[in-house]
mmCIF file of C-alpha atoms and ligand atoms in Angstrom:
data_model
loop_
_atom_site.group_PDB
_atom_site.id
_atom_site.type_symbol
_atom_site.label_atom_id
_atom_site.label_comp_id
_atom_site.label_asym_id
_atom_site.label_seq_id
_atom_site.Cartn_x
_atom_site.Cartn_y
_atom_site.Cartn_z
ATOM 1 C CA MET A 416 89.957 92.789 113.195
ATOM 2 C CA ARG A 417 91.993 95.355 111.266
ATOM 3 C CA SER A 418 94.009 98.301 112.232
ATOM 4 C CA VAL A 419 95.370 101.161 109.983
ATOM 5 C CA ILE A 420 98.686 102.209 111.332
ATOM 6 C CA ASP A 421 100.428 102.704 108.059
ATOM 7 C CA ILE A 422 98.983 103.770 104.787
ATOM 8 C CA LEU A 423 100.283 100.815 103.266
ATOM 9 C CA ASP A 424 97.848 98.751 105.544
ATOM 10 C CA LEU A 425 95.459 99.437 102.847
ATOM 11 C CA SER A 426 95.814 98.333 99.254
ATOM 12 C CA VAL A 427 95.535 100.651 96.156
ATOM 13 C CA GLU A 428 92.190 98.686 95.446
ATOM 14 C CA GLU A 429 90.932 99.409 98.903
ATOM 15 C CA ILE A 430 91.942 103.059 98.746
ATOM 16 C CA ASP A 431 89.794 103.364 95.685
ATOM 17 C CA GLN A 432 86.855 101.548 97.350
ATOM 18 C CA LEU A 433 87.354 104.123 100.265
ATOM 19 C CA ILE A 434 87.180 106.940 97.958
ATOM 20 C CA ALA A 435 84.133 105.635 96.204
ATOM 21 C CA VAL A 436 82.477 105.222 99.404
ATOM 22 C CA ALA A 437 83.389 108.827 100.484
ATOM 23 C CA ASP A 438 81.873 110.091 97.155
ATOM 24 C CA ASP A 439 78.629 108.229 97.871
ATOM 25 C CA ILE A 440 78.452 109.723 101.416
ATOM 26 C CA ILE A 441 79.098 113.247 100.052
ATOM 27 C CA ALA A 442 76.344 112.510 97.474
ATOM 28 C CA ASN A 443 73.735 110.614 99.711
ATOM 29 C CA PRO A 444 74.550 111.538 103.389
ATOM 30 C CA ALA A 445 71.046 110.514 104.590
ATOM 31 C CA LYS A 446 71.920 106.755 103.495
ATOM 32 C CA TYR A 447 74.509 106.660 106.118
ATOM 33 C CA ARG A 448 72.670 108.470 108.957
ATOM 34 C CA GLU A 449 72.152 105.467 111.130
ATOM 35 C CA ALA A 450 75.000 103.155 109.849
ATOM 36 C CA CYS A 451 76.941 103.111 112.965
ATOM 37 C CA LYS A 452 73.992 103.207 115.618
ATOM 38 C CA TYR A 453 75.179 101.956 118.884
ATOM 39 C CA LYS A 454 78.845 101.977 117.863
ATOM 40 C CA THR A 455 81.292 103.974 119.614
ATOM 41 C CA LEU A 456 84.577 105.603 118.675
ATOM 42 C CA ALA A 457 87.075 106.425 121.220
ATOM 43 C CA THR A 458 89.512 109.231 120.418
ATOM 44 C CA LEU A 459 92.687 108.939 122.442
ATOM 45 C CA PHE A 460 94.736 112.285 121.640
ATOM 46 C CA PHE A 461 98.057 112.345 123.742
ATOM 47 C CA GLU A 462 98.997 115.308 121.479
ATOM 48 C CA PRO A 463 97.134 118.331 120.240
ATOM 49 C CA SER A 464 94.699 118.174 117.342
ATOM 50 C CA THR A 465 91.818 120.362 115.744
ATOM 51 C CA ARG A 466 91.138 118.610 112.259
ATOM 52 C CA THR A 467 91.947 115.096 112.938
ATOM 53 C CA ARG A 468 90.086 114.353 116.185
ATOM 54 C CA LEU A 469 87.223 116.759 115.326
ATOM 55 C CA SER A 470 86.737 115.079 111.832
ATOM 56 C CA PHE A 471 86.878 111.682 113.335
ATOM 57 C CA GLU A 472 84.240 112.613 115.905
ATOM 58 C CA ALA A 473 82.140 114.445 113.333
ATOM 59 C CA ALA A 474 82.450 111.095 111.033
ATOM 60 C CA MET A 475 81.276 108.911 113.730
ATOM 61 C CA LEU A 476 78.291 111.304 114.839
ATOM 62 C CA SER A 477 77.282 111.462 111.111
ATOM 63 C CA LEU A 478 77.071 107.704 111.048
ATOM 64 C CA GLY A 479 74.824 107.848 113.986
ATOM 65 C CA GLY A 480 77.400 106.480 116.404
ATOM 66 C CA ASN A 481 78.759 107.727 119.724
ATOM 67 C CA VAL A 482 82.165 109.063 120.638
ATOM 68 C CA LEU A 483 84.236 109.407 123.851
ATOM 69 C CA GLY A 484 87.892 110.056 124.689
ATOM 70 C CA PHE A 485 90.454 112.574 125.643
ATOM 71 C CA SER A 486 92.265 115.396 123.868
ATOM 72 C CA ASP A 487 94.983 115.955 126.093
ATOM 73 C CA ALA A 488 97.380 113.442 127.690
ATOM 74 C CA ALA A 489 97.504 115.483 130.905
ATOM 75 C CA SER A 490 93.772 114.736 131.349
ATOM 76 C CA SER A 491 94.114 110.978 131.067
ATOM 77 C CA SER A 492 95.931 108.530 133.510
ATOM 78 C CA ALA A 493 99.075 108.614 131.020
ATOM 79 C CA LYS A 494 99.889 111.647 133.527
ATOM 80 C CA LYS A 495 99.949 109.163 136.367
ATOM 81 C CA GLY A 496 102.314 106.983 134.293
ATOM 82 C CA GLU A 497 99.927 104.451 132.872
ATOM 83 C CA SER A 498 101.378 102.836 129.690
ATOM 84 C CA VAL A 499 99.730 103.140 126.161
ATOM 85 C CA ALA A 500 99.195 99.252 126.178
ATOM 86 C CA ASP A 501 97.366 99.537 129.421
ATOM 87 C CA THR A 502 95.146 102.308 128.394
ATOM 88 C CA VAL A 503 94.130 100.763 125.105
ATOM 89 C CA SER A 504 93.520 97.343 126.885
ATOM 90 C CA VAL A 505 90.970 99.157 128.980
ATOM 91 C CA VAL A 506 89.466 101.438 126.276
ATOM 92 C CA SER A 507 89.029 98.268 124.035
ATOM 93 C CA GLY A 508 86.104 97.381 126.585
ATOM 94 C CA TYR A 509 84.375 100.684 126.136
ATOM 95 C CA ALA A 510 84.357 101.354 122.550
ATOM 96 C CA ASP A 511 84.246 99.664 119.141
ATOM 97 C CA ILE A 512 87.088 101.507 117.349
ATOM 98 C CA ILE A 513 90.044 103.865 118.524
ATOM 99 C CA ALA A 514 91.732 106.678 116.741
ATOM 100 C CA MET A 515 94.740 107.432 118.454
ATOM 101 C CA ARG A 516 97.466 110.392 118.198
ATOM 102 C CA HIS A 517 100.650 109.953 120.199
ATOM 103 C CA PRO A 518 103.937 112.194 120.291
ATOM 104 C CA LYS A 519 106.089 108.777 120.141
ATOM 105 C CA GLU A 520 106.593 107.022 116.895
ATOM 106 C CA GLY A 521 105.248 103.401 116.945
ATOM 107 C CA ALA A 522 102.739 103.952 119.959
ATOM 108 C CA PRO A 523 99.743 103.283 117.677
ATOM 109 C CA LEU A 524 101.492 99.835 116.429
ATOM 110 C CA VAL A 525 102.125 98.780 120.075
ATOM 111 C CA ALA A 526 98.665 99.781 120.913
ATOM 112 C CA SER A 527 97.219 97.715 117.972
ATOM 113 C CA MET A 528 99.061 94.719 119.409
ATOM 114 C CA LYS A 529 97.046 94.952 122.636
ATOM 115 C CA SER A 530 93.753 96.184 121.291
ATOM 116 C CA LEU A 531 90.797 93.966 120.732
ATOM 117 C CA ILE A 532 89.224 96.550 118.550
ATOM 118 C CA PRO A 533 90.539 98.355 115.372
ATOM 119 C CA ILE A 534 93.152 100.921 115.958
ATOM 120 C CA ILE A 535 93.530 103.973 113.598
ATOM 121 C CA ASN A 536 96.965 106.127 113.769
ATOM 122 C CA ALA A 537 95.827 109.446 113.949
ATOM 123 C CA GLY A 538 99.697 110.553 113.892
ATOM 124 C CA ASP A 539 102.494 109.276 115.553
ATOM 125 C CA GLY A 540 105.408 111.936 116.294
ATOM 126 C CA GLY A 541 107.293 112.533 113.147
ATOM 127 C CA HIS A 542 106.449 109.261 111.547
ATOM 128 C CA PHE A 543 103.059 108.561 109.920
ATOM 129 C CA HIS A 544 99.422 110.103 109.555
ATOM 130 C CA PRO A 545 97.569 107.621 107.263
ATOM 131 C CA SER A 546 94.034 109.085 107.790
ATOM 132 C CA GLN A 547 95.439 112.503 106.603
ATOM 133 C CA THR A 548 96.845 110.691 103.556
ATOM 134 C CA LEU A 549 93.188 109.415 102.863
ATOM 135 C CA THR A 550 92.174 112.961 103.081
ATOM 136 C CA ASP A 551 94.949 114.063 100.566
ATOM 137 C CA LEU A 552 94.101 111.291 97.994
ATOM 138 C CA LEU A 553 90.381 112.047 98.166
ATOM 139 C CA THR A 554 91.445 115.751 97.772
ATOM 140 C CA ILE A 555 93.844 114.960 94.734
ATOM 141 C CA ARG A 556 91.312 112.496 93.120
ATOM 142 C CA HIS A 557 88.361 115.370 93.301
ATOM 143 C CA GLU A 558 90.829 118.310 92.099
ATOM 144 C CA LYS A 559 93.190 116.542 89.661
ATOM 145 C CA GLY A 560 90.930 113.524 88.739
ATOM 146 C CA ARG A 561 93.924 111.132 88.823
ATOM 147 C CA PHE A 562 96.953 110.054 90.623
ATOM 148 C CA GLU A 563 99.152 108.874 87.970
ATOM 149 C CA GLY A 564 101.644 111.130 85.994
ATOM 150 C CA LEU A 565 101.557 113.887 88.576
ATOM 151 C CA THR A 566 104.427 116.048 89.504
ATOM 152 C CA VAL A 567 104.077 116.523 93.318
ATOM 153 C CA GLY A 568 106.299 119.335 95.186
ATOM 154 C CA LEU A 569 106.415 118.834 98.816
ATOM 155 C CA CYS A 570 107.746 121.994 100.568
ATOM 156 C CA GLY A 571 108.964 122.993 104.085
ATOM 157 C CA ASP A 572 109.649 120.444 106.947
ATOM 158 C CA LEU A 573 110.148 117.302 105.315
ATOM 159 C CA LYS A 574 112.150 115.531 108.215
ATOM 160 C CA PHE A 575 109.394 115.704 110.839
ATOM 161 C CA GLY A 576 106.329 116.238 108.665
ATOM 162 C CA ARG A 577 104.496 112.814 108.977
ATOM 163 C CA THR A 578 101.824 113.716 106.561
ATOM 164 C CA VAL A 579 104.695 113.969 103.966
ATOM 165 C CA HIS A 580 105.988 110.574 104.605
ATOM 166 C CA SER A 581 102.582 108.966 104.336
ATOM 167 C CA LEU A 582 101.750 110.886 101.253
ATOM 168 C CA ILE A 583 105.042 109.807 99.672
ATOM 169 C CA GLU A 584 104.316 106.141 100.650
ATOM 170 C CA ALA A 585 100.884 106.258 99.036
ATOM 171 C CA MET A 586 101.804 108.071 95.840
ATOM 172 C CA SER A 587 104.674 106.045 95.122
ATOM 173 C CA ARG A 588 102.266 103.234 94.219
ATOM 174 C CA TYR A 589 101.011 105.155 91.336
ATOM 175 C CA THR A 590 102.603 105.194 87.881
ATOM 176 C CA GLY A 591 104.676 108.104 86.395
ATOM 177 C CA VAL A 592 104.525 110.004 89.822
ATOM 178 C CA LYS A 593 107.484 112.390 90.196
ATOM 179 C CA PHE A 594 108.336 113.926 93.551
ATOM 180 C CA VAL A 595 110.155 117.319 94.008
ATOM 181 C CA LEU A 596 111.504 117.700 97.697
ATOM 182 C CA ILE A 597 111.848 121.152 98.647
ATOM 183 C CA SER A 598 113.331 121.959 102.086
ATOM 184 C CA PRO A 599 116.389 123.363 103.905
ATOM 185 C CA ASP A 600 119.215 121.022 104.333
ATOM 186 C CA GLU A 601 118.227 120.521 108.180
ATOM 187 C CA LEU A 602 114.933 119.474 106.960
ATOM 188 C CA LYS A 603 115.436 116.936 104.297
ATOM 189 C CA LEU A 604 113.264 113.939 103.891
ATOM 190 C CA PRO A 605 114.613 111.247 106.048
ATOM 191 C CA ASP A 606 116.570 108.306 104.560
ATOM 192 C CA PHE A 607 113.988 105.621 105.533
ATOM 193 C CA VAL A 608 111.302 107.377 103.476
ATOM 194 C CA ARG A 609 113.562 108.518 100.387
ATOM 195 C CA LYS A 610 115.411 105.250 100.126
ATOM 196 C CA THR A 611 112.352 102.812 100.710
ATOM 197 C CA PHE A 612 109.684 104.592 98.703
ATOM 198 C CA ILE A 613 111.402 106.761 96.011
ATOM 199 C CA GLU A 614 115.125 105.372 95.303
ATOM 200 C CA ASP A 615 114.284 101.534 95.710
ATOM 201 C CA LYS A 616 111.345 101.902 93.360
ATOM 202 C CA GLY A 617 113.246 103.937 90.617
ATOM 203 C CA LEU A 618 110.867 106.912 90.934
ATOM 204 C CA ALA A 619 111.830 110.315 89.495
ATOM 205 C CA CYS A 620 113.053 112.736 92.191
ATOM 206 C CA GLN A 621 114.445 116.196 92.673
ATOM 207 C CA GLN A 622 115.811 117.462 96.023
ATOM 208 C CA VAL A 623 116.234 121.399 96.002
ATOM 209 C CA THR A 624 116.136 124.346 98.255
ATOM 210 C CA SER A 625 114.486 127.085 95.921
ATOM 211 C CA LEU A 626 110.646 126.696 95.664
ATOM 212 C CA GLU A 627 110.605 129.384 93.063
ATOM 213 C CA ALA A 628 113.041 127.303 90.830
ATOM 214 C CA VAL A 629 110.637 124.408 90.578
ATOM 215 C CA MET A 630 107.337 125.997 90.756
ATOM 216 C CA PRO A 631 106.678 126.084 87.059
ATOM 217 C CA GLN A 632 106.889 122.202 86.702
ATOM 218 C CA LEU A 633 104.468 121.301 89.662
ATOM 219 C CA ASP A 634 100.957 119.644 89.388
ATOM 220 C CA ILE A 635 100.580 119.734 93.117
ATOM 221 C CA LEU A 636 102.283 122.118 95.727
ATOM 222 C CA TYR A 637 102.024 120.329 99.266
ATOM 223 C CA MET A 638 102.908 123.137 101.686
ATOM 224 C CA THR A 639 103.624 121.977 105.464
ATOM 225 C CA ARG A 640 104.456 123.818 108.576
ATOM 226 C CA VAL A 641 107.780 123.652 110.255
ATOM 227 C CA GLN A 642 107.008 121.382 113.180
ATOM 228 C CA GLY A 643 108.360 123.297 116.191
ATOM 229 C CA GLU A 644 107.179 120.749 118.704
ATOM 230 C CA ARG A 645 109.664 118.126 117.390
ATOM 231 C CA PHE A 646 112.731 120.508 117.331
ATOM 232 C CA PHE A 647 115.415 120.018 120.311
ATOM 233 C CA ASN A 648 116.533 123.532 119.990
ATOM 234 C CA GLU A 649 114.374 126.691 119.956
ATOM 235 C CA GLU A 650 116.966 128.720 118.072
ATOM 236 C CA ASP A 651 116.893 126.263 115.174
ATOM 237 C CA TYR A 652 113.294 126.402 115.035
ATOM 238 C CA LEU A 653 113.261 130.274 114.951
ATOM 239 C CA ARG A 654 115.893 130.443 112.308
ATOM 240 C CA LEU A 655 114.091 127.715 109.912
ATOM 241 C CA ARG A 656 110.381 128.303 110.427
ATOM 242 C CA ASP A 657 109.952 131.038 107.738
ATOM 243 C CA THR A 658 112.215 129.616 105.182
ATOM 244 C CA TYR A 659 109.211 129.200 102.800
ATOM 245 C CA ILE A 660 106.390 131.630 102.586
ATOM 246 C CA LEU A 661 103.979 131.245 99.753
ATOM 247 C CA THR A 662 102.718 134.446 98.517
ATOM 248 C CA PRO A 663 100.299 135.614 95.496
ATOM 249 C CA GLU A 664 103.540 136.966 93.806
ATOM 250 C CA LYS A 665 105.523 133.510 93.910
ATOM 251 C CA LEU A 666 102.460 131.835 92.500
ATOM 252 C CA LYS A 667 102.654 133.949 89.297
ATOM 253 C CA LEU A 668 105.487 131.207 88.542
ATOM 254 C CA ALA A 669 102.867 128.223 88.789
ATOM 255 C CA LYS A 670 100.659 126.537 86.361
ATOM 256 C CA ASP A 671 97.053 127.557 86.241
ATOM 257 C CA ASP A 672 95.907 124.281 87.293
ATOM 258 C CA MET A 673 98.635 123.559 89.987
ATOM 259 C CA ILE A 674 96.646 122.944 93.291
ATOM 260 C CA ILE A 675 97.927 124.105 96.570
ATOM 261 C CA MET A 676 97.540 121.700 99.370
ATOM 262 C CA HIS A 677 98.359 121.942 103.146
ATOM 263 C CA PRO A 678 97.519 119.465 105.871
ATOM 264 C CA LEU A 679 97.084 122.522 108.196
ATOM 265 C CA PRO A 680 97.371 124.057 110.851
ATOM 266 C CA ARG A 681 99.181 126.869 108.905
ATOM 267 C CA VAL A 682 101.324 129.119 110.929
ATOM 268 C CA ASN A 683 103.182 131.661 108.403
ATOM 269 C CA GLU A 684 104.174 129.351 105.453
ATOM 270 C CA ILE A 685 101.103 130.454 103.174
ATOM 271 C CA ASP A 686 100.394 134.122 103.003
ATOM 272 C CA THR A 687 96.424 134.497 103.846
ATOM 273 C CA ARG A 688 96.133 136.384 100.533
ATOM 274 C CA VAL A 689 96.635 132.968 98.755
ATOM 275 C CA ASP A 690 93.555 131.725 100.347
ATOM 276 C CA ASP A 691 91.411 133.377 97.621
ATOM 277 C CA ASP A 692 93.359 131.904 94.797
ATOM 278 C CA PRO A 693 91.036 129.183 93.113
ATOM 279 C CA ARG A 694 94.250 126.874 93.313
ATOM 280 C CA ALA A 695 94.182 126.832 97.065
ATOM 281 C CA CYS A 696 92.404 123.970 98.271
ATOM 282 C CA TYR A 697 93.593 123.449 101.768
ATOM 283 C CA PHE A 698 90.223 124.398 103.404
ATOM 284 C CA ARG A 699 88.376 122.015 100.939
ATOM 285 C CA GLN A 700 90.996 119.300 101.708
ATOM 286 C CA ALA A 701 90.260 119.612 105.473
ATOM 287 C CA HIS A 702 86.487 119.180 104.770
ATOM 288 C CA TYR A 703 87.060 116.041 102.702
ATOM 289 C CA GLY A 704 88.684 114.739 105.740
ATOM 290 C CA LYS A 705 85.341 113.969 107.552
ATOM 291 C CA PHE A 706 83.814 111.834 104.567
ATOM 292 C CA ILE A 707 86.888 109.572 104.105
ATOM 293 C CA ARG A 708 87.219 108.931 107.806
ATOM 294 C CA MET A 709 83.410 108.095 107.616
ATOM 295 C CA ALA A 710 84.325 105.650 104.847
ATOM 296 C CA LEU A 711 87.278 104.351 106.879
ATOM 297 C CA ILE A 712 85.295 103.719 110.063
ATOM 298 C CA LEU A 713 82.535 101.906 108.069
ATOM 299 C CA LYS A 714 85.408 99.483 106.444
ATOM 300 C CA LEU A 715 87.184 98.738 109.865
ATOM 301 C CA LEU A 716 83.968 98.088 111.541
ATOM 302 C CA GLU A 717 82.834 96.108 108.718
ATOM 303 C CA VAL A 718 79.560 97.817 108.186
ATOM 304 C CA GLU A 719 77.790 97.447 105.019
ATOM 305 C CA VAL A 720 75.325 100.116 103.857
HETATM 306 N N1 CP B 1202 96.207 117.812 109.714
HETATM 307 C C1 CP B 1202 96.197 117.414 110.861
HETATM 308 O O1 CP B 1202 96.641 116.685 111.490
HETATM 309 O O2 CP B 1202 95.756 118.476 111.778
HETATM 310 P P1 CP B 1202 95.471 118.620 113.244
HETATM 311 O O3 CP B 1202 96.974 118.336 113.974
HETATM 312 O O4 CP B 1202 94.696 119.688 113.683
HETATM 313 O O5 CP B 1202 94.601 117.216 113.682
#
C-alpha cells in the first residue's frame, strides 16, 4: 500500500508512466469508465479548495467509482477536537483511497502512518502539493514537449506557495533545467527547498525581484497568488499582494513560445486580458488535473486497464 505525500515518492519513470496513462485516458475515456467500479475515494479537506477536490472527485466518478468526504473542517468532527490520525483510522474503513488537504504541514504524512489505505497529499500548509505538480508536469509535457533544458521562472509568493516547492523538487530531476526565482525579499523561496533541490544539486538559479528584467529568457512563467491565509499580519499581506501583476504590455518582453502557468485560484496577479493570449495555459492546466489524478488513483489502487 503506497501513499503520495511528496512528489519524490514517485520516481521519474513512474511519472512518465502516469503521463502516458493520462494521455491514454484523454484519447480513450470509454476504456476507463468502469475501472474503479465499487471503489470509493474519500476527500478530506480541512482547508478550502475548488480544483483539487473537485478534480479528484471528477476523476473517481469518471473511473466509475464513488466519492464521499467533507470540504470544510468545521463540518467534520475536527471541530470537536478529533485528531487527524483518528479521523483517518475511521475513514480507512469507509473508503479505498483518501485525498487529504490540511493547513498543517506534515498532517497528511501523519495520516499516512495511521491509514490502512493510500493517502494522497492534496496540499499541506505552505509545504507541498504533489498532485498539483503532476498536473503541472502533464501541462509542461503537452505544451513544451519536454522537461529538459527549460528555464522556469517562478513568480510571486515563493515562501508559502506549496505548488512552487513541489514543482522545484520535481523539475530538479531533469537535466539542464534553470530556475529563475522572482519574488519580493519577504516571500523568497525557503532555504529547505533552495538548498536541497537547487544548490546541493548544482542547478543554475537566479534570484531576482524584477519580473520584467528576466522575462525574455523564460520558457515557462509560473505565476502564483500571494497566500494571504498564511500571513501573520494583514498589513504585510496588503502591502505585498499586488507586487506582480502580469499584463499584455509586460508580455511583449516574453518569447513567442513561453507558456504562462498558474495553479489557480488567481486573485489579481494575472490581468484577465492575458487570458486570450495563446501562451496563457492556466485553464488548460486545471483541466489536465482531472486526467493525471485519474492515472494516480489507478496506480495507487493497483488497477490495471
Ligand atoms: N491549485 C489548487 O490547489 O487549487 P484549489 O485550492 O482550488 O484546490
